[in-house]
Amino acid sequence: MSRALLVVTLVTLFVEGLQLAVFSTWRVDGVVVMAVWLWPLAMGLAGYTTLGIWSAIVAGVFFDTHATTPFGLTAVVGVALAYGASRLGREGVGDLDSAAWWVTPVLAGVAGLVAPVLYVALGAVALNFGLWRGSVLTVMVVNALAFAVVARPVTRLARAVGRLGGTRR
Amino acid sequence: MGVAAALLLTILYFTVGVMSGLRSAANLVVAPFAWTVDQVARPIGHIFAGTINYSDVLAQNQKLRYELGRAQLALNEHWALYRELQQVTTQLHVPFVSTLPVVSAQVTAISPTSFAATVDISKGRDNGVLAGMPVVANGGLVGSVIATTPYGATVRLITDVRSLEGVTWGSGSTSLVVNGRGVNNGLGASSVVLTTTLKPGTMLVTDGLSGGLFPPGIPVARVRQVTLTPGASTYSLTLEPAADLAHLSYVDVVQWEPST
């Protein structure tokens, strides 16, 4: 398990680098595609609960240290996505092999829609009431589309990384 | 490894503060990965651009935008200066941006999230940049400094949902509070009384009221749309920032503090 954690941590840090160097700069209609949410989601869809949550924490915490938004929010949303997806993944709902080809993209798309809402709602819990005033709808749509498009290859990568770490689902 | 990490965090904590320490530590860890990705992504971007000297052209373009922005700022300030001159009898010795010292800085990073409109700049406390100082560029007010480290600072842009600015126009007899509406949505003002005479194209400048967050006369935004709800006693404004916030490369931090 420790080897798996190490591998996932390294890959997550690369995803973090990808987020900061590419996705946060190349915006779609001014919106940042949140790879730091997509990666834990994909780990979850691949059926890795612990690794998914771990990657969400690592990605979220490092991301939040670069932003002025409430610290820890990105991580909490990532954990929720990873956990929810892993429940589905373990039941084979989002499984790449047995489920219909469109199931994984649809689940990722729904996650892309839900994540910004969850973020704003948790922000309100953290007494930060201004987050909803931005372009939340645009953020939802862009992330949903982006997640849906790349869900299958990223989930395949997540499955490969999980196997590389020697972890069984 | 854990002990080394704890030691590093402790040192950073005692030297630059908790959040700054966390940010510095996180940057140390993530920087090699971000650098590697950047090294791969950048050439791909250049290939797409189809230009051999793309980087040089980009840098030159950024520099020119900066100079153009300064010229636009000066132009906009001339209009405000004219108004200031009209009121000179009552506003002698009021500080104005063109007479205040500035610290020029390069924008090093933009906010990585859609939920905050901020940029990081290359000058910090060691260069006299302090929290609360206004930041101007590209023809108008960009935002204000919200956090500093010895070698850098974070600027909250005027489009951030947590930004508020007191503005005025025309003779300067009326003031309004405008607020950011998010990265893509510019600025706005609501509950503007019907007796207020504002029309599209009007330039709004900082009012510089006593105790305000900004010195007077900095161009903030132009009125883009005036929306009147039938039956309402007030109307709302949609504003377009005077500064080109989409292409920030260099900025000037105005060394002015609210209490001065």
Short mmCIF file of C-alpha atoms in Angstrom, two decimals:
data_model
loop_
_atom_site.label_atom_id
_atom_site.label_comp_id
_atom_site.label_asym_id
_atom_site.label_seq_id
_atom_site.Cartn_x
_atom_site.Cartn_y
_atom_site.Cartn_z
CA MET A 1 0.00 0.00 0.00
CA SER A 2 2.83 2.38 0.83
CA ARG A 3 4.29 1.84 -2.65
CA ALA A 4 0.92 2.60 -4.16
CA LEU A 5 0.67 5.77 -2.06
CA LEU A 6 4.10 6.86 -3.23
CA VAL A 7 3.28 6.26 -6.89
CA VAL A 8 -0.08 8.01 -6.59
CA THR A 9 1.53 10.93 -4.74
CA LEU A 10 4.10 11.40 -7.50
CA VAL A 11 1.48 11.22 -10.25
CA THR A 12 -0.76 13.58 -8.29
CA LEU A 13 2.08 16.08 -8.02
CA PHE A 14 2.48 15.90 -11.80
CA VAL A 15 -1.25 16.51 -12.15
CA GLU A 16 -0.79 19.47 -9.80
CA GLY A 17 2.00 20.77 -12.02
CA LEU A 18 -0.21 20.26 -15.07
CA GLN A 19 -2.98 22.18 -13.33
CA LEU A 20 -0.80 25.13 -12.38
CA ALA A 21 1.29 25.30 -15.55
CA VAL A 22 -1.35 24.51 -18.14
CA PHE A 23 -4.99 24.45 -17.07
CA SER A 24 -4.85 27.51 -14.82
CA THR A 25 -3.26 29.46 -17.67
CA TRP A 26 -5.11 28.10 -20.71
CA ARG A 27 -8.60 28.91 -19.57
CA VAL A 28 -11.78 28.02 -21.38
CA ASP A 29 -14.03 31.09 -21.47
CA GLY A 30 -12.11 32.35 -18.45
CA VAL A 31 -12.84 29.17 -16.52
CA VAL A 32 -10.18 26.92 -15.04
CA VAL A 33 -10.65 23.22 -15.77
CA MET A 34 -10.01 21.56 -12.42
CA ALA A 35 -7.68 18.67 -13.10
CA VAL A 36 -7.12 18.47 -9.34
CA TRP A 37 -10.75 17.33 -9.04
CA LEU A 38 -10.77 15.15 -12.13
CA TRP A 39 -7.81 13.05 -11.02
CA PRO A 40 -9.25 11.93 -7.64
CA LEU A 41 -12.57 11.36 -9.39
CA ALA A 42 -10.87 9.09 -11.91
CA MET A 43 -9.09 7.23 -9.11
CA GLY A 44 -12.47 6.74 -7.49
CA LEU A 45 -14.12 5.58 -10.73
CA ALA A 46 -11.28 3.09 -11.08
CA GLY A 47 -12.38 1.73 -7.72
CA TYR A 48 -9.54 2.97 -5.52
CA THR A 49 -11.15 4.55 -2.45
CA THR A 50 -8.10 5.18 -0.26
CA LEU A 51 -5.86 6.21 -3.13
CA GLY A 52 -8.58 8.47 -4.51
CA ILE A 53 -9.04 10.23 -1.19
CA TRP A 54 -5.29 10.51 -0.72
CA SER A 55 -4.82 12.03 -4.17
CA ALA A 56 -7.68 14.46 -3.47
CA ILE A 57 -6.01 15.59 -0.25
CA VAL A 58 -2.57 16.00 -1.83
CA ALA A 59 -3.87 17.76 -4.93
CA GLY A 60 -6.33 19.92 -2.99
CA VAL A 61 -3.96 21.04 -0.27
CA PHE A 62 -1.19 21.95 -2.71
CA PHE A 63 -3.66 23.73 -4.95
CA ASP A 64 -5.16 25.70 -2.07
CA THR A 65 -1.77 26.98 -1.02
CA HIS A 66 -1.59 28.70 -4.41
CA ALA A 67 -5.03 30.31 -4.21
CA THR A 68 -6.61 32.99 -2.04
CA THR A 69 -9.83 31.04 -1.58
CA PRO A 70 -10.52 29.33 1.78
CA PHE A 71 -7.80 26.85 2.56
CA GLY A 72 -8.83 23.20 2.28
CA LEU A 73 -12.01 23.68 0.24
CA THR A 74 -10.58 22.20 -2.95
CA ALA A 75 -9.33 19.20 -1.00
CA VAL A 76 -12.70 18.60 0.68
CA VAL A 77 -14.53 18.73 -2.66
CA GLY A 78 -11.96 16.38 -4.18
CA VAL A 79 -12.39 13.94 -1.29
CA ALA A 80 -16.17 13.98 -1.71
CA LEU A 81 -15.83 13.32 -5.45
CA ALA A 82 -13.29 10.55 -4.95
CA TYR A 83 -15.33 8.84 -2.25
CA GLY A 84 -18.61 9.08 -4.17
CA ALA A 85 -16.99 7.85 -7.38
CA SER A 86 -15.23 5.00 -5.61
CA ARG A 87 -18.57 3.76 -4.24
CA LEU A 88 -19.83 3.62 -7.82
CA GLY A 89 -16.56 2.23 -9.11
CA ARG A 90 -16.57 -0.62 -6.61
CA GLU A 91 -20.07 -1.56 -7.66
CA GLY A 92 -18.96 -1.59 -11.27
CA VAL A 93 -21.16 1.33 -12.29
CA GLY A 94 -18.34 3.37 -13.72
CA ASP A 95 -16.21 0.40 -14.68
CA LEU A 96 -14.49 0.87 -18.03
CA ASP A 97 -14.74 -2.75 -19.05
CA SER A 98 -18.21 -3.85 -18.05
CA ALA A 99 -20.29 -0.68 -18.17
CA ALA A 100 -21.49 0.98 -21.36
CA TRP A 101 -18.91 3.30 -22.94
CA TRP A 102 -20.88 6.42 -22.10
CA VAL A 103 -21.32 5.71 -18.37
CA THR A 104 -17.90 6.97 -17.28
CA PRO A 105 -18.12 10.25 -19.26
CA VAL A 106 -21.66 10.86 -17.96
CA LEU A 107 -20.61 10.25 -14.36
CA ALA A 108 -17.61 12.55 -14.82
CA GLY A 109 -19.83 15.17 -16.43
CA VAL A 110 -22.23 15.05 -13.50
CA ALA A 111 -19.27 15.34 -11.13
CA GLY A 112 -18.08 18.38 -13.10
CA LEU A 113 -21.49 19.96 -12.65
CA VAL A 114 -21.75 19.14 -8.96
CA ALA A 115 -18.20 19.99 -7.85
CA PRO A 116 -18.42 23.81 -8.28
CA VAL A 117 -21.80 23.86 -6.49
CA LEU A 118 -20.35 21.82 -3.66
CA TYR A 119 -17.37 24.17 -3.55
CA VAL A 120 -19.59 27.25 -3.30
CA ALA A 121 -21.82 25.60 -0.69
CA LEU A 122 -18.86 24.56 1.44
CA GLY A 123 -17.46 28.05 1.01
CA ALA A 124 -20.63 29.41 2.58
CA VAL A 125 -20.17 27.00 5.48
CA ALA A 126 -16.67 28.43 5.84
CA LEU A 127 -18.32 31.88 6.05
CA ASN A 128 -17.16 32.85 2.58
CA PHE A 129 -20.41 33.97 1.00
CA GLY A 130 -19.00 35.68 -2.07
CA LEU A 131 -18.05 32.61 -4.12
CA TRP A 132 -21.51 32.20 -5.70
CA ARG A 133 -21.33 35.67 -7.21
CA GLY A 134 -18.81 34.55 -9.82
CA SER A 135 -19.65 32.65 -12.98
CA VAL A 136 -20.64 29.45 -11.20
CA LEU A 137 -22.86 28.25 -14.03
CA THR A 138 -20.07 28.72 -16.57
CA VAL A 139 -17.64 26.94 -14.25
CA MET A 140 -20.09 24.05 -13.95
CA VAL A 141 -20.69 23.71 -17.68
CA VAL A 142 -17.04 24.00 -18.71
CA ASN A 143 -15.85 21.53 -16.08
CA ALA A 144 -18.67 19.10 -16.88
CA LEU A 145 -17.80 19.12 -20.57
CA ALA A 146 -14.06 18.86 -19.93
CA PHE A 147 -14.51 16.03 -17.40
CA ALA A 148 -16.81 14.13 -19.75
CA VAL A 149 -14.42 14.41 -22.69
CA VAL A 150 -11.30 13.19 -20.88
CA ALA A 151 -12.93 10.90 -18.32
CA ARG A 152 -12.17 7.60 -20.05
CA PRO A 153 -8.46 8.14 -20.77
CA VAL A 154 -7.88 9.63 -17.31
CA THR A 155 -9.70 6.75 -15.63
CA ARG A 156 -7.59 4.31 -17.65
CA LEU A 157 -4.50 6.14 -16.43
CA ALA A 158 -5.80 6.00 -12.85
CA ARG A 159 -6.36 2.26 -13.17
CA ALA A 160 -2.86 1.80 -14.57
CA VAL A 161 -1.34 3.88 -11.76
CA GLY A 162 -3.27 1.88 -9.16
CA ARG A 163 -2.02 -1.36 -10.66
CA LEU A 164 1.50 0.02 -10.92
CA GLY A 165 1.40 0.62 -7.19
CA GLY A 166 0.43 -3.01 -6.68
CA THR A 167 -2.97 -2.21 -5.23
CA ARG A 168 -6.01 -4.34 -5.85
CA ARG A 169 -9.37 -2.62 -5.92
CA MET B 1 11.89 12.84 5.33
CA GLY B 2 9.07 13.71 7.71
CA VAL B 3 11.50 15.35 10.13
CA ALA B 4 13.06 17.35 7.31
CA ALA B 5 9.64 18.48 6.16
CA ALA B 6 8.66 19.48 9.71
CA LEU B 7 11.94 21.37 10.12
CA LEU B 8 11.43 23.18 6.83
CA LEU B 9 7.88 24.17 7.78
CA THR B 10 9.05 25.35 11.21
CA ILE B 11 11.77 27.52 9.69
CA LEU B 12 9.36 28.96 7.16
CA TYR B 13 6.77 29.52 9.89
CA PHE B 14 9.10 31.59 12.00
CA THR B 15 10.53 33.56 9.11
CA VAL B 16 7.57 34.43 6.90
CA GLY B 17 4.36 33.47 8.71
CA VAL B 18 1.97 30.54 8.60
CA MET B 19 0.26 30.87 5.22
CA SER B 20 3.31 32.29 3.54
CA GLY B 21 5.24 29.36 4.98
CA LEU B 22 2.71 26.86 3.66
CA ARG B 23 2.71 28.53 0.29
CA SER B 24 6.48 28.59 0.15
CA ALA B 25 6.71 24.93 1.16
CA ALA B 26 4.04 23.95 -1.35
CA ASN B 27 5.80 25.91 -4.04
CA LEU B 28 9.04 24.13 -3.24
CA VAL B 29 7.37 20.74 -3.66
CA VAL B 30 5.23 21.53 -6.68
CA ALA B 31 7.70 23.76 -8.54
CA PRO B 32 9.76 20.93 -10.12
CA PHE B 33 6.61 19.23 -11.38
CA ALA B 34 5.12 22.49 -12.66
CA TRP B 35 8.45 23.34 -14.27
CA THR B 36 8.63 19.95 -16.00
CA VAL B 37 5.07 20.23 -17.28
CA ASP B 38 5.71 23.78 -18.37
CA GLN B 39 8.81 22.74 -20.25
CA VAL B 40 6.75 20.19 -22.17
CA ALA B 41 3.66 22.35 -22.62
CA ARG B 42 5.41 25.52 -23.69
CA PRO B 43 7.03 24.17 -26.87
CA ILE B 44 3.73 22.57 -27.85
CA GLY B 45 2.08 25.96 -27.44
CA HIS B 46 4.80 27.51 -29.55
CA ILE B 47 4.30 24.95 -32.28
CA PHE B 48 0.63 25.78 -32.34
CA ALA B 49 1.49 29.44 -32.57
CA GLY B 50 3.59 28.60 -35.61
CA THR B 51 6.22 31.21 -34.94
CA ILE B 52 9.89 30.53 -34.32
CA ASN B 53 10.46 33.62 -32.20
CA TYR B 54 7.15 33.39 -30.42
CA SER B 55 8.60 33.93 -26.92
CA ASP B 56 10.43 37.09 -27.93
CA VAL B 57 7.38 38.42 -29.71
CA LEU B 58 5.25 37.62 -26.69
CA ALA B 59 7.66 39.37 -24.31
CA GLN B 60 7.85 42.37 -26.60
CA ASN B 61 4.09 42.41 -26.89
CA GLN B 62 3.73 42.34 -23.11
CA LYS B 63 6.16 45.21 -22.75
CA LEU B 64 4.32 47.23 -25.37
CA ARG B 65 0.98 46.52 -23.69
CA TYR B 66 2.48 47.78 -20.46
CA GLU B 67 3.68 50.99 -22.09
CA LEU B 68 0.38 51.44 -23.89
CA GLY B 69 -1.42 50.89 -20.60
CA ARG B 70 0.68 53.55 -18.92
CA ALA B 71 -0.12 55.96 -21.74
CA GLN B 72 -3.82 55.16 -21.43
CA LEU B 73 -3.61 55.65 -17.70
CA ALA B 74 -1.97 59.04 -18.20
CA LEU B 75 -4.64 59.99 -20.73
CA ASN B 76 -7.44 58.99 -18.40
CA GLU B 77 -5.76 60.79 -15.53
CA HIS B 78 -5.61 64.00 -17.53
CA TRP B 79 -9.35 64.03 -17.62
CA ALA B 80 -9.47 63.45 -13.89
CA LEU B 81 -6.82 66.12 -13.37
CA TYR B 82 -8.98 68.61 -15.19
CA ARG B 83 -11.75 67.87 -12.75
CA GLU B 84 -9.31 68.12 -9.87
CA LEU B 85 -8.21 71.54 -11.04
CA GLN B 86 -11.79 72.72 -10.98
CA GLN B 87 -12.01 71.73 -7.35
CA VAL B 88 -8.53 72.82 -6.39
CA THR B 89 -9.69 75.31 -3.83
CA THR B 90 -11.16 72.56 -1.72
CA GLN B 91 -8.76 69.79 -2.46
CA LEU B 92 -5.32 71.28 -2.10
CA HIS B 93 -2.65 68.79 -1.11
CA VAL B 94 -4.83 65.78 -1.89
CA PRO B 95 -2.49 63.03 -3.16
CA PHE B 96 -2.88 61.93 -6.77
CA VAL B 97 -1.52 58.87 -8.47
CA SER B 98 0.67 60.74 -10.95
CA THR B 99 2.45 62.47 -8.08
CA LEU B 100 2.80 59.41 -5.88
CA PRO B 101 5.78 57.05 -6.02
CA VAL B 102 5.16 53.70 -7.67
CA VAL B 103 6.91 50.34 -7.66
CA SER B 104 6.87 48.59 -11.03
CA ALA B 105 6.45 44.84 -10.85
CA GLN B 106 5.99 41.92 -13.18
CA VAL B 107 2.98 39.64 -12.94
CA THR B 108 4.37 36.22 -12.06
CA ALA B 109 1.21 34.16 -11.72
CA ILE B 110 -2.52 34.43 -12.05
CA SER B 111 -4.99 32.85 -9.68
CA PRO B 112 -5.15 29.12 -10.40
CA THR B 113 -8.88 28.98 -9.64
CA SER B 114 -12.06 30.34 -11.20
CA PHE B 115 -13.33 31.47 -7.81
CA ALA B 116 -10.83 34.25 -7.09
CA ALA B 117 -9.48 37.00 -9.31
CA THR B 118 -5.95 37.59 -8.08
CA VAL B 119 -2.45 37.85 -9.49
CA ASP B 120 0.95 37.43 -7.92
CA ILE B 121 3.60 40.06 -8.59
CA SER B 122 7.37 40.05 -8.41
CA LYS B 123 7.86 42.80 -5.80
CA GLY B 124 7.16 42.47 -2.08
CA ARG B 125 7.87 43.96 1.31
CA ASP B 126 11.56 44.36 0.56
CA ASN B 127 10.61 46.76 -2.25
CA GLY B 128 8.16 48.77 -0.16
CA VAL B 129 5.00 46.97 -1.26
CA LEU B 130 2.50 46.74 1.59
CA ALA B 131 -0.98 45.29 1.99
CA GLY B 132 -3.70 47.76 1.00
CA MET B 133 -1.69 49.62 -1.62
CA PRO B 134 -3.51 50.31 -4.91
CA VAL B 135 -2.21 48.69 -8.10
CA VAL B 136 -2.60 50.34 -11.52
CA ALA B 137 -1.79 49.24 -15.08
CA ASN B 138 -3.13 49.13 -18.62
CA GLY B 139 -5.08 52.36 -18.27
CA GLY B 140 -6.68 52.15 -14.86
CA LEU B 141 -7.06 50.60 -11.44
CA VAL B 142 -6.17 46.93 -11.36
CA GLY B 143 -6.78 46.13 -7.70
CA SER B 144 -5.07 46.29 -4.35
CA VAL B 145 -2.39 44.34 -2.55
CA ILE B 146 -3.85 41.84 -0.09
CA ALA B 147 -0.79 39.87 0.99
CA THR B 148 2.95 40.30 0.83
CA THR B 149 6.08 38.26 1.27
CA PRO B 150 9.60 39.71 1.26
CA TYR B 151 9.92 39.03 -2.47
CA GLY B 152 6.38 39.04 -3.82
CA ALA B 153 2.81 40.07 -3.26
CA THR B 154 -0.72 39.02 -4.10
CA VAL B 155 -3.05 41.53 -5.72
CA ARG B 156 -6.82 41.17 -5.56
CA LEU B 157 -8.24 42.39 -8.87
CA ILE B 158 -11.20 44.77 -8.99
CA THR B 159 -13.27 42.04 -10.65
CA ASP B 160 -12.93 39.74 -7.65
CA VAL B 161 -16.25 39.26 -5.90
CA ARG B 162 -14.72 40.55 -2.66
CA SER B 163 -13.52 43.84 -4.18
CA LEU B 164 -15.30 47.10 -3.39
CA GLU B 165 -14.38 50.56 -4.68
CA GLY B 166 -15.85 53.98 -4.00
CA VAL B 167 -16.16 55.85 -7.30
CA THR B 168 -17.34 59.15 -8.63
CA TRP B 169 -17.75 60.86 -12.01
CA GLY B 170 -18.39 64.23 -13.61
CA SER B 171 -18.17 66.98 -11.03
CA GLY B 172 -17.47 64.45 -8.32
CA SER B 173 -20.45 65.44 -6.24
CA THR B 174 -21.91 61.92 -6.09
CA SER B 175 -20.27 58.72 -5.03
CA LEU B 176 -21.12 55.09 -5.67
CA VAL B 177 -19.79 51.79 -4.45
CA VAL B 178 -18.98 49.31 -7.22
CA ASN B 179 -18.08 45.70 -6.69
CA GLY B 180 -16.47 42.90 -8.63
CA ARG B 181 -18.71 40.27 -10.21
CA GLY B 182 -16.21 37.54 -10.91
CA VAL B 183 -13.41 36.93 -13.36
CA ASN B 184 -15.53 37.14 -16.53
CA ASN B 185 -18.27 39.46 -15.39
CA GLY B 186 -16.48 42.75 -14.87
CA LEU B 187 -17.91 45.06 -12.25
CA GLY B 188 -21.29 46.33 -11.28
CA ALA B 189 -23.26 48.56 -8.98
CA SER B 190 -26.77 48.07 -7.73
CA SER B 191 -29.30 50.22 -5.91
CA VAL B 192 -28.24 53.36 -7.78
CA VAL B 193 -30.84 56.06 -7.12
CA LEU B 194 -32.85 57.20 -10.12
CA THR B 195 -31.79 60.81 -9.73
CA THR B 196 -28.21 59.81 -10.55
CA THR B 197 -27.30 60.84 -14.09
CA LEU B 198 -25.20 58.09 -15.58
CA LYS B 199 -25.14 56.90 -19.15
CA PRO B 200 -23.13 54.28 -21.07
CA GLY B 201 -19.57 55.37 -21.66
CA THR B 202 -19.22 57.45 -18.50
CA MET B 203 -15.83 56.96 -16.88
CA LEU B 204 -15.88 56.27 -13.15
CA VAL B 205 -12.84 57.18 -11.05
CA THR B 206 -11.94 56.52 -7.44
CA ASP B 207 -13.59 59.11 -5.21
CA GLY B 208 -10.73 59.38 -2.71
CA LEU B 209 -13.08 60.09 0.15
CA SER B 210 -11.52 60.46 3.57
CA GLY B 211 -10.76 57.01 4.94
CA GLY B 212 -11.22 55.45 1.50
CA LEU B 213 -9.09 52.61 0.20
CA PHE B 214 -7.77 54.46 -2.87
CA PRO B 215 -6.43 57.91 -3.71
CA PRO B 216 -8.73 60.04 -5.87
CA GLY B 217 -8.83 60.12 -9.64
CA ILE B 218 -7.76 56.60 -10.62
CA PRO B 219 -9.89 55.42 -13.56
CA VAL B 220 -11.83 52.34 -12.47
CA ALA B 221 -14.43 51.48 -15.09
CA ARG B 222 -16.72 52.71 -17.84
CA VAL B 223 -20.48 52.31 -17.69
CA ARG B 224 -21.45 49.67 -20.21
CA GLN B 225 -25.12 49.20 -19.43
CA VAL B 226 -27.72 50.91 -17.29
CA THR B 227 -30.52 48.54 -16.27
CA LEU B 228 -33.78 49.84 -14.91
CA THR B 229 -36.29 47.35 -13.57
CA PRO B 230 -39.84 48.55 -14.24
CA GLY B 231 -41.40 49.87 -11.05
CA ALA B 232 -38.10 49.94 -9.17
CA SER B 233 -36.83 53.09 -7.50
CA THR B 234 -33.22 52.29 -8.27
CA TYR B 235 -31.24 50.93 -11.20
CA SER B 236 -28.16 48.79 -11.61
CA LEU B 237 -25.01 49.30 -13.64
CA THR B 238 -22.87 46.94 -15.62
CA LEU B 239 -19.32 48.25 -15.81
CA GLU B 240 -16.29 47.48 -17.92
CA PRO B 241 -12.91 47.84 -16.18
CA ALA B 242 -10.82 50.73 -17.51
CA ALA B 243 -7.72 48.55 -17.27
CA ASP B 244 -7.23 45.62 -19.60
CA LEU B 245 -7.18 42.91 -16.94
CA ALA B 246 -6.92 40.08 -19.45
CA HIS B 247 -3.40 41.04 -20.49
CA LEU B 248 -1.62 41.97 -17.28
CA SER B 249 2.13 41.59 -17.57
CA TYR B 250 3.53 44.55 -15.68
CA VAL B 251 1.81 46.63 -13.01
CA ASP B 252 2.59 49.68 -10.88
CA VAL B 253 2.02 49.48 -7.14
CA VAL B 254 1.13 52.96 -5.89
CA GLN B 255 2.90 53.58 -2.61
CA TRP B 256 -0.12 55.03 -0.91
CA GLU B 257 -1.80 53.75 2.20
CA PRO B 258 -5.40 54.38 3.19
CA SER B 259 -4.40 56.17 6.38
CA THR B 260 -2.11 58.68 4.64
#
